[in-house]
CSV table of C-alpha atoms and ligand atoms in Angstrom, one decimal:
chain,number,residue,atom,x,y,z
A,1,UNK,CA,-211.5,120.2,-87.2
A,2,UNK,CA,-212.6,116.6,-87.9
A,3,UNK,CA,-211.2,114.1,-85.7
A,4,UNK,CA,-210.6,110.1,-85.5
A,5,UNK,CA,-210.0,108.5,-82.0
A,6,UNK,CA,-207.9,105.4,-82.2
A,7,UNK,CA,-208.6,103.0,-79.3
A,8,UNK,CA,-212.0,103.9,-79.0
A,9,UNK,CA,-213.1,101.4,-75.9
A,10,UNK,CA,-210.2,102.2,-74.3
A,11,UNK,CA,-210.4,104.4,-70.7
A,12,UNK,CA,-208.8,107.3,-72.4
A,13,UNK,CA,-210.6,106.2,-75.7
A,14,UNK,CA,-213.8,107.2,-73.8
A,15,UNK,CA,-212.4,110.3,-71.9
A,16,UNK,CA,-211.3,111.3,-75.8
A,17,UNK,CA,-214.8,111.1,-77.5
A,18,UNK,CA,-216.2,113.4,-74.6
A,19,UNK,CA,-213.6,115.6,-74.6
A,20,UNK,CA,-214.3,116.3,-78.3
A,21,UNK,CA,-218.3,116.6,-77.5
A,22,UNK,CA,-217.7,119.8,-75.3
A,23,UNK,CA,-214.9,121.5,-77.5
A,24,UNK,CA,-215.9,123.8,-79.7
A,25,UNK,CA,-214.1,124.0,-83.2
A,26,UNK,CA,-213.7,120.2,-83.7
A,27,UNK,CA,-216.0,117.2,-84.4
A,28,UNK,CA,-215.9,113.3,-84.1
A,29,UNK,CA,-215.0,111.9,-87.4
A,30,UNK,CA,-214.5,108.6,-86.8
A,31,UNK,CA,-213.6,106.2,-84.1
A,32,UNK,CA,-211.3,103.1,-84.4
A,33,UNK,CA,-210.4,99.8,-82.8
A,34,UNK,CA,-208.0,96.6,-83.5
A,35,UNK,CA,-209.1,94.2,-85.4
A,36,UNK,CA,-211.6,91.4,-83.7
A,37,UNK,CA,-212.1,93.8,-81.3
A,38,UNK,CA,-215.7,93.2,-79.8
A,39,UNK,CA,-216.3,96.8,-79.9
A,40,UNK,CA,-216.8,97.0,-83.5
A,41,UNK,CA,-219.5,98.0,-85.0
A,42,UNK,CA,-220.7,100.0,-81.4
A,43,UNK,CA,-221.5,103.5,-81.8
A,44,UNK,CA,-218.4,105.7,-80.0
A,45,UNK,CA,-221.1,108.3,-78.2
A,46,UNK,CA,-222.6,105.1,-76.4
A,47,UNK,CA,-219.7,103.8,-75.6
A,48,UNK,CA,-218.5,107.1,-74.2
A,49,UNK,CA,-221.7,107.7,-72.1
A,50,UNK,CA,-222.9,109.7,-74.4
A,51,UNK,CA,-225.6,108.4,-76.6
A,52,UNK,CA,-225.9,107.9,-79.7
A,53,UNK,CA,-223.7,110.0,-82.1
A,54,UNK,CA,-223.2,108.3,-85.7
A,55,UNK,CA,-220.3,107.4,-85.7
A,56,UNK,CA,-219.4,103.4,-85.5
A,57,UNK,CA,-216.4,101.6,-84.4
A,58,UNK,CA,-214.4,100.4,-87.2
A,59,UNK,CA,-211.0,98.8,-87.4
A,60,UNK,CA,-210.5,100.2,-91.2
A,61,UNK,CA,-208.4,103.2,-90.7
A,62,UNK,CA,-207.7,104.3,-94.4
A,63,UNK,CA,-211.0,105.5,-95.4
A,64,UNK,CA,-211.6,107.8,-92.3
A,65,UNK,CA,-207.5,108.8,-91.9
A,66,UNK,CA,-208.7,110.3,-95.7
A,67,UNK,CA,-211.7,112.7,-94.7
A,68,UNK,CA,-210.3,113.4,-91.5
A,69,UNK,CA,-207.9,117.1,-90.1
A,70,UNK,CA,-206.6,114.8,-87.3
A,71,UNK,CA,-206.2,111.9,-85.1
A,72,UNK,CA,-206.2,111.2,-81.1
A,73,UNK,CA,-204.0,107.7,-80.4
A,74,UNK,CA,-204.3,106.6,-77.0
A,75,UNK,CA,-203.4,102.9,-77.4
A,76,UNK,CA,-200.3,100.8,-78.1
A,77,UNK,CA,-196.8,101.5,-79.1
A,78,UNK,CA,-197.2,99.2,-82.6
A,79,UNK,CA,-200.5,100.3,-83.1
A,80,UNK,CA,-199.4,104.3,-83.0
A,81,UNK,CA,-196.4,103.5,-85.1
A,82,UNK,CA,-198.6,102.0,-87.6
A,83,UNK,CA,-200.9,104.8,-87.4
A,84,UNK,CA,-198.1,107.5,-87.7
A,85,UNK,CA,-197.4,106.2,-91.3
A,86,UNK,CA,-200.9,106.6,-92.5
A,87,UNK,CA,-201.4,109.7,-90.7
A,88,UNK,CA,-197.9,111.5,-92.5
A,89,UNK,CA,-199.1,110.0,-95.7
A,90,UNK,CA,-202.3,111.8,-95.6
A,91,UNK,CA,-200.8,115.0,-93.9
A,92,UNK,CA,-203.3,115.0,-91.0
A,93,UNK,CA,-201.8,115.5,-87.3
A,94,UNK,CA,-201.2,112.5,-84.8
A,95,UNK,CA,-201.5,113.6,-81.7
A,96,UNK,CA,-199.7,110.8,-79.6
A,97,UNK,CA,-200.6,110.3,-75.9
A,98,UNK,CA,-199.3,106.5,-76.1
A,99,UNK,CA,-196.4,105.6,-73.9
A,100,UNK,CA,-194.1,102.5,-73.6
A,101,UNK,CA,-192.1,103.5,-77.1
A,102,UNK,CA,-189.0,101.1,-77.5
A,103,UNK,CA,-186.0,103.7,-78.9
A,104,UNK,CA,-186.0,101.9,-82.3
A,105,UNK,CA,-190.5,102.7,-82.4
A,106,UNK,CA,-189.5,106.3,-81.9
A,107,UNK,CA,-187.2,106.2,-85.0
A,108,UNK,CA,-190.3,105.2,-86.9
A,109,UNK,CA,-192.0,108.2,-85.4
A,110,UNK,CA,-189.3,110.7,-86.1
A,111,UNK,CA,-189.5,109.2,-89.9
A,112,UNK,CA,-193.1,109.9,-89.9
A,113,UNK,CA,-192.6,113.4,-88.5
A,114,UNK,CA,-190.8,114.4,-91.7
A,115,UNK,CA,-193.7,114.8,-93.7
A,116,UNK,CA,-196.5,114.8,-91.5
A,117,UNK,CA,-197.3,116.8,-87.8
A,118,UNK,CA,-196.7,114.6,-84.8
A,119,UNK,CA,-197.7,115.8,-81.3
A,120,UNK,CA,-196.6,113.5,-78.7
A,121,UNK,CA,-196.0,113.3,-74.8
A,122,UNK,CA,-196.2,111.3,-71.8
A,123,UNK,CA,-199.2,113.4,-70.4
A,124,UNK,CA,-201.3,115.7,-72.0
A,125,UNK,CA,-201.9,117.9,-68.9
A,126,UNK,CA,-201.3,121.3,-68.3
A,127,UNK,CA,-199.8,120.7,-65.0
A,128,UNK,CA,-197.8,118.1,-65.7
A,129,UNK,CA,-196.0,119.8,-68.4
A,130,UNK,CA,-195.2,123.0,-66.1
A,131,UNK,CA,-194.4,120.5,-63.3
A,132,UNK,CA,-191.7,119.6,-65.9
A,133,UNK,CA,-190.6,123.2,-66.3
A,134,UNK,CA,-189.7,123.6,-62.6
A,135,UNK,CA,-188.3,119.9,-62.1
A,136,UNK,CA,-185.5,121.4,-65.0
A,137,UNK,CA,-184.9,124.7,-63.3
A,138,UNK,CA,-185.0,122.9,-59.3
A,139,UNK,CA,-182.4,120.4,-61.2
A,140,UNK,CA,-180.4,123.0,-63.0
A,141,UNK,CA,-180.1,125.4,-59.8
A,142,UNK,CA,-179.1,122.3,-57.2
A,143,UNK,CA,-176.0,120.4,-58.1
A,144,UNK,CA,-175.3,117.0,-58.6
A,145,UNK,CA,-174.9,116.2,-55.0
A,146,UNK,CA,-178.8,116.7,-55.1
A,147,UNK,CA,-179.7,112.5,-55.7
A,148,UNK,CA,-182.7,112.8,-58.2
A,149,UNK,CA,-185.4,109.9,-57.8
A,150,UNK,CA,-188.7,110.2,-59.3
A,151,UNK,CA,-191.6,107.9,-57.7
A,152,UNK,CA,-194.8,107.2,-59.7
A,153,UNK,CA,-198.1,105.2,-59.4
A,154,UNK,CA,-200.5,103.9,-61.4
A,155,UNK,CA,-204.2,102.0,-61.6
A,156,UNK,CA,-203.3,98.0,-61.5
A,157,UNK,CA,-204.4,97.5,-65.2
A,158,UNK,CA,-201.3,99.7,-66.4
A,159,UNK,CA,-198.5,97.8,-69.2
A,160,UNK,CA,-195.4,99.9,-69.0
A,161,UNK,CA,-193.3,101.3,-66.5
A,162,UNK,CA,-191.4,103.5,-65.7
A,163,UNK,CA,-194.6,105.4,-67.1
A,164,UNK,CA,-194.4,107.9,-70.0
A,165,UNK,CA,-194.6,110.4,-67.7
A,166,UNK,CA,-191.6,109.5,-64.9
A,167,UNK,CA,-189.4,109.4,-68.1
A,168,UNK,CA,-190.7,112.7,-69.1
A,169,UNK,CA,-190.0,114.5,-65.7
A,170,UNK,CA,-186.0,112.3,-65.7
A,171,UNK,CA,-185.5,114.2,-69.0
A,172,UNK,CA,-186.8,117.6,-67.8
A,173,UNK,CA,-183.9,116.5,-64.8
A,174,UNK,CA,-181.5,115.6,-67.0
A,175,UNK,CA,-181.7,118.5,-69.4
A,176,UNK,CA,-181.6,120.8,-66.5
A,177,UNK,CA,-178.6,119.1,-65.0
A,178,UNK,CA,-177.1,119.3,-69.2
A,179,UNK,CA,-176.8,115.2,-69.2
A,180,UNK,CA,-178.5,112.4,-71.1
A,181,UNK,CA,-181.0,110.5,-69.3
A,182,UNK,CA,-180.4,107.2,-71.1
A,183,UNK,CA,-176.4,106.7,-69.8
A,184,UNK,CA,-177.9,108.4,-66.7
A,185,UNK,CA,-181.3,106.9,-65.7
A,186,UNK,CA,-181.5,103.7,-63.0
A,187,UNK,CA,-184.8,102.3,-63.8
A,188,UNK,CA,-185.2,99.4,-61.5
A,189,UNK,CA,-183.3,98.7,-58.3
A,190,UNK,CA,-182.5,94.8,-56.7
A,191,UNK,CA,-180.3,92.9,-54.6
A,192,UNK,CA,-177.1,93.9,-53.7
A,193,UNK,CA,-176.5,97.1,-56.0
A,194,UNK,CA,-173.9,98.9,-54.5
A,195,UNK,CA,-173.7,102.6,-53.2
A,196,UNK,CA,-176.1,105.1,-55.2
A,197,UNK,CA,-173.6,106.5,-59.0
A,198,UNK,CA,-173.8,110.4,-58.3
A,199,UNK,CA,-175.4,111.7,-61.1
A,200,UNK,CA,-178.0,108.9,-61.7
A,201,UNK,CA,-181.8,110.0,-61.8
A,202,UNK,CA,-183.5,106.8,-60.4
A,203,UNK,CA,-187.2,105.9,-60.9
A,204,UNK,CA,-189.5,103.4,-58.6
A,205,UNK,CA,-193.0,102.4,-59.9
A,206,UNK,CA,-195.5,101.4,-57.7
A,207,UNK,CA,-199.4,99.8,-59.6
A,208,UNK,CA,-202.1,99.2,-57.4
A,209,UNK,CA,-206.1,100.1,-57.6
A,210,UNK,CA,-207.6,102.5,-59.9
A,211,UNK,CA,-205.1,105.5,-59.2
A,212,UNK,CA,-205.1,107.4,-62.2
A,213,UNK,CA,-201.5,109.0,-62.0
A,214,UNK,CA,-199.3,110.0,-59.1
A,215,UNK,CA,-195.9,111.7,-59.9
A,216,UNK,CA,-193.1,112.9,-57.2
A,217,UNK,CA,-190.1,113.8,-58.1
A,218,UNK,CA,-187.2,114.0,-55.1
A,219,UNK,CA,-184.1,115.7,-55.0
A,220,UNK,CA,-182.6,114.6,-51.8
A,221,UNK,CA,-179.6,116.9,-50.9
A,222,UNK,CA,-177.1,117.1,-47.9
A,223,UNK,CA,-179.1,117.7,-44.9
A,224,UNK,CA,-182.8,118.1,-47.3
A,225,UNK,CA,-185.0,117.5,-49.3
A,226,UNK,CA,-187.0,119.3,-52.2
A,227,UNK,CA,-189.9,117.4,-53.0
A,228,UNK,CA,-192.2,118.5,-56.5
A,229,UNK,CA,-195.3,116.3,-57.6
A,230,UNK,CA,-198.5,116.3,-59.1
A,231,UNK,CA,-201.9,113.8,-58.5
A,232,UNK,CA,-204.3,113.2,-61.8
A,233,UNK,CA,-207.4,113.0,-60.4
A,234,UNK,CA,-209.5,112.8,-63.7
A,235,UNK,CA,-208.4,111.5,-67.6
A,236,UNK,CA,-210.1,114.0,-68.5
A,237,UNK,CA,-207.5,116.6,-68.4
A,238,UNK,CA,-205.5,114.2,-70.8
A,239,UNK,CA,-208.4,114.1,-73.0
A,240,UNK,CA,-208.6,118.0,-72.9
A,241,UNK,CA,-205.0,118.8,-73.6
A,242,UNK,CA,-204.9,116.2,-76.7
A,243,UNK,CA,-207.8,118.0,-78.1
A,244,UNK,CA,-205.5,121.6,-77.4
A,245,UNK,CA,-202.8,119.7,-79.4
A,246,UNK,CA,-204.8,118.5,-82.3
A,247,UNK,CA,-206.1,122.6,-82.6
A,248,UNK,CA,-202.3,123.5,-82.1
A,249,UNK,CA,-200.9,121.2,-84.6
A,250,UNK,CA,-203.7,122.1,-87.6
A,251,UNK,CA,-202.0,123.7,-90.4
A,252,UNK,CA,-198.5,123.0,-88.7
A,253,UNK,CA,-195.2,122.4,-90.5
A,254,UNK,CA,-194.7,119.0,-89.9
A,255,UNK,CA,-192.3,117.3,-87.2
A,256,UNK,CA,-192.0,115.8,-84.3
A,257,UNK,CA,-194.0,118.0,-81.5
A,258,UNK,CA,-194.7,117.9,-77.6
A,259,UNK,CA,-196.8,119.3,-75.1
A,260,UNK,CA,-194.0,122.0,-74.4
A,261,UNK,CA,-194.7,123.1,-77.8
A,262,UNK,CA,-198.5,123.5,-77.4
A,263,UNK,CA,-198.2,125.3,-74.0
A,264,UNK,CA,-195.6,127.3,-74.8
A,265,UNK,CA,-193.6,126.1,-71.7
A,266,UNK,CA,-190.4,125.7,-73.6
A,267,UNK,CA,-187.3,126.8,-72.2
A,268,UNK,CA,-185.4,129.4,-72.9
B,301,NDP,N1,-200.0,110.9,-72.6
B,301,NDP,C1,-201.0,111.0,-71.7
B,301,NDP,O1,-201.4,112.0,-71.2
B,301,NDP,C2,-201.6,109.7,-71.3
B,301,NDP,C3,-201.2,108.5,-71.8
B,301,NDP,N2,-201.8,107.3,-71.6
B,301,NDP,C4,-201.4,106.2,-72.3
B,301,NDP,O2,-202.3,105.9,-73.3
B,301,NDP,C5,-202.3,104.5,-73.6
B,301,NDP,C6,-203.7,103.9,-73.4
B,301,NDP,O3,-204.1,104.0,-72.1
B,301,NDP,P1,-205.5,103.5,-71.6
B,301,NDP,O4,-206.6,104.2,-72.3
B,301,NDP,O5,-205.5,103.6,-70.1
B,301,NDP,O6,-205.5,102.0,-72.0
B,301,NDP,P2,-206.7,101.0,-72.4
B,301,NDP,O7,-206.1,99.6,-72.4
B,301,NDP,O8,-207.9,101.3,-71.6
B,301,NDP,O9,-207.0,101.4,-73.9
B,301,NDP,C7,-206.1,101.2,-75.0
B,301,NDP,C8,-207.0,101.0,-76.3
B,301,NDP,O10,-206.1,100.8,-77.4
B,301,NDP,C9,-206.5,99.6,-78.0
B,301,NDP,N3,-205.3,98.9,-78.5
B,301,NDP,C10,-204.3,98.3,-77.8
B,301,NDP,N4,-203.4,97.7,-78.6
B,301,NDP,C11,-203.8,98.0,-79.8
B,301,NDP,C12,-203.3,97.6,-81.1
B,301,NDP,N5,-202.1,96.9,-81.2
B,301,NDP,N6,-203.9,98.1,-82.2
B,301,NDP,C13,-205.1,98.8,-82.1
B,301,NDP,N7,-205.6,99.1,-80.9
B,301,NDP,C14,-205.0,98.7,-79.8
B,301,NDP,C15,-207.1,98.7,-76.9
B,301,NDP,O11,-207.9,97.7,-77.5
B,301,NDP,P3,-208.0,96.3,-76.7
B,301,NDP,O12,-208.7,96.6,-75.4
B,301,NDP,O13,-208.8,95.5,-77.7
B,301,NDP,O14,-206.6,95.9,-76.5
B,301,NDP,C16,-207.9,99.8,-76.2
B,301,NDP,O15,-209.1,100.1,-76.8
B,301,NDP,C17,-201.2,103.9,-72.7
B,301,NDP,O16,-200.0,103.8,-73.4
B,301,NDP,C18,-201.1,104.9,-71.5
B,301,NDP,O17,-199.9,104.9,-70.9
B,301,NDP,C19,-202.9,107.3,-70.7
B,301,NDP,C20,-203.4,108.4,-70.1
B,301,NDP,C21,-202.8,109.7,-70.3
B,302,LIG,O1,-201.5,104.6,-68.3
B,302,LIG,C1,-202.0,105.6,-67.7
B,302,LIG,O2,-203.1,105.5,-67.1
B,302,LIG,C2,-201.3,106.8,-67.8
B,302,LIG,N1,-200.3,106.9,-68.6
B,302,LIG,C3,-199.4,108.0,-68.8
B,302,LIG,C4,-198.0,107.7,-68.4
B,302,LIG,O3,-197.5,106.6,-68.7
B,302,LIG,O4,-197.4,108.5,-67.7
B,302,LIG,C5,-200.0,109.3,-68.3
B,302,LIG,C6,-200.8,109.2,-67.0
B,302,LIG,O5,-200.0,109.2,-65.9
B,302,LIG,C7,-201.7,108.0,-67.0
C-alpha cells in the first residue's frame, strides 16, 4: 500500500515516516507540508532519522494524492479538512489522527466520508481505544451519582484542549451512561460556578514539558473512587496504529471510520 504523510516535519510527521519503514505491506509515497514551509524540498527519511529515502517534501498534494492507496494526516483541523476532499475525490483512505475539529469541520468530514474511506480518532493506540471500552462499561454499570471527570496532560507545545483524546474517553462515558456529551460535558471550570450539575462529565487540562499524553478518567462515587488511565510514553504507538488503519481501511466501503472499527473494540 503506497502511502502519503501530511505534516511531514511535524513530531508525529516523523514518528509516521518510521512507522511506515518497519511495516511490512506499505511504502512511503510521498510526504507533504504547508506551503512556505522551510521543510520543503528535505528528503522525509532524513528528516525522520532515517537517511535518505527518495522521497522529497512537497506542498503539492494533487499529483501524489493521485498515485497513492492512502494518506496519514497528523496536522491541522483546516489542513485535514482540505485534505479529506482530495483524498474522497481520488477514493484513497484518510486516516485522520488530527484533533481540535470545530462541529461544523466534522460536517465537512462526514461529506467526504460519503464517497471516500475516512479513519479518524483522538489516538491511534491500542490501549487507549480499550481504555475507552471499559470507561463505557465502568460508566454504564455505576450510576449517575458516580461524578465523571476526566484529567489529561500534554507536552507545552500542544494547541487544543480538552485534547482529542479526553473528548474521546467523555463520549465512551456518555454513551455508556446513554447521554450526549455535548449538552453534558463541562469543559472548563472558573470563579464562582455553583455546586457540581449531576450528570455532567467534566474535563481539566493540564500542558507542561514534553509529556507525550497522560489520560485519567475518575468516577468519584459516594464514599469512592474508581480511577482508569493510561500514560503514552512513545508516539510511536500512534504512528503504529495509523499505519493498522490505513491496512484496515484499503479496499473499504467508504465512511466515516474509527479506531473501534479497526480494533474490533466495538460494543455490542
Ligand atoms: N490521534 C492520535 O493518536 C494523535 C493525534 N495527534 C494530533 O496530531 C496533530 C499534530 O500533532 P503534532 O505532530 O504533535 O504537531 P506538530 O505541530 O509537531 O506537527 C503538525 C504538522 O502539521 C503541519 N501543519 C500545521 N498546520 C497546517 C496546515 N494548515 N496545512 C498544512 N500543514 C499544516 C505543521 O507544519 P508547520 O510546523 O509548518 O505548522 C507540522 O508539520 C495534533 O492535532 C495532535 O493533537 C498527535 C498525536 C497522536
Ligand atoms: O497533541 C498531542 O501530542 C496528542 N494529541 C492527541 C490528543 O489530542 O488526544 C493524542 C495524544 O494524546 C497526543
Amino acid at each position: 500500500m503506497r502511502l502519503i504523510v501530511a505534516g511531514t516535519s511535524g513530531r508525529m510527521g516523523r514518528a509516521l515516516v518510521r512507522a511506515i519503514g518497519e511495516t511490512e505491506g506499505v511504502e512511503l509515497a510521498g510526504a507533504l507540508e504547508r506551503p512556505g514551509s522551510e521543510h520543503l524540498g528535505r528528503d522525509a527519511g532524513e528528516l525522520a532519522g532515517l537517511g535518505p529515502l527518495g522521497i522529497v517534501v512537497t506542498d503539492d498534494a494533487l499529483p501524489l494524492v493521485a498515485a497513492a492507496d492512502g494518506i496519514l494526516d497528523f496536522t491541522a483541523p483546516e489542513a485535514s479538512v482540505a485534505l479529506s476532499e482530495l483524498a474522497a475525490q481520488a477514493r484513497i483512505v484518510h486516516v485522520i489522527g488530527t484533533t481540535g475539529f470545530s462541529t461544523a469541520q466534522i460536517a465537512r468530514l462526514d461529506a467526504a466520508a460519503r464517497h471516500g474511506v475516512i479513519v479518524r480518532s483522538g489516538n491511534m493506540s491500542l490501549g487507549v481505544n480499550l481504555l475507552a471500552a471499559l470507561v463505557r462499561q465502568a460508566a454504564r454499570a455505576l450510576g449517575p451519582d458516580w461524578d465523571v471527570e476526566i484529567v489529561e496532560m500534554h507536552h507545552r507545545l500542544k494547541v487544543d484542549a480538552p485534547s482529542g483524546t479526553a473528548l474521546l474517553l467523555g463520549q465512551a462515558a456518555a454513551e455508556g451512561r446513554e447521554i450526549a456529551l455535548a449538552e453534558s460535558a463541562v469543559r472548563v471550570r472558573d470563579g464562582h460556578t455553583g455546586a457540581r450539575v449531576e450528570g455532567t462529565i467534566g474535563f481539566a487540562t493540564l500542558r507542561g514539558g514534553t509529556v507525550v499524553g497522560d489520560h485519567s478518567v475518575i468516577l468519584a462515587g459516594p464514599g469512592e473512587r474508581v480511577e482508569l488511565g493510561h500514560r503514552a510514553e512513545d508516539r510511536m504507538i500512534f504512528a503504529r496504529g495509523a499505519v493498522k488503519a490505513a491496512l484496515w481501511g484499503f479496499r473499504r466501503k467508504p465512511g466515516h471510520y474509527g479506531m473501534a472499527d479497526v480494533l474490533g473494540l466495538q460494543p455490542a
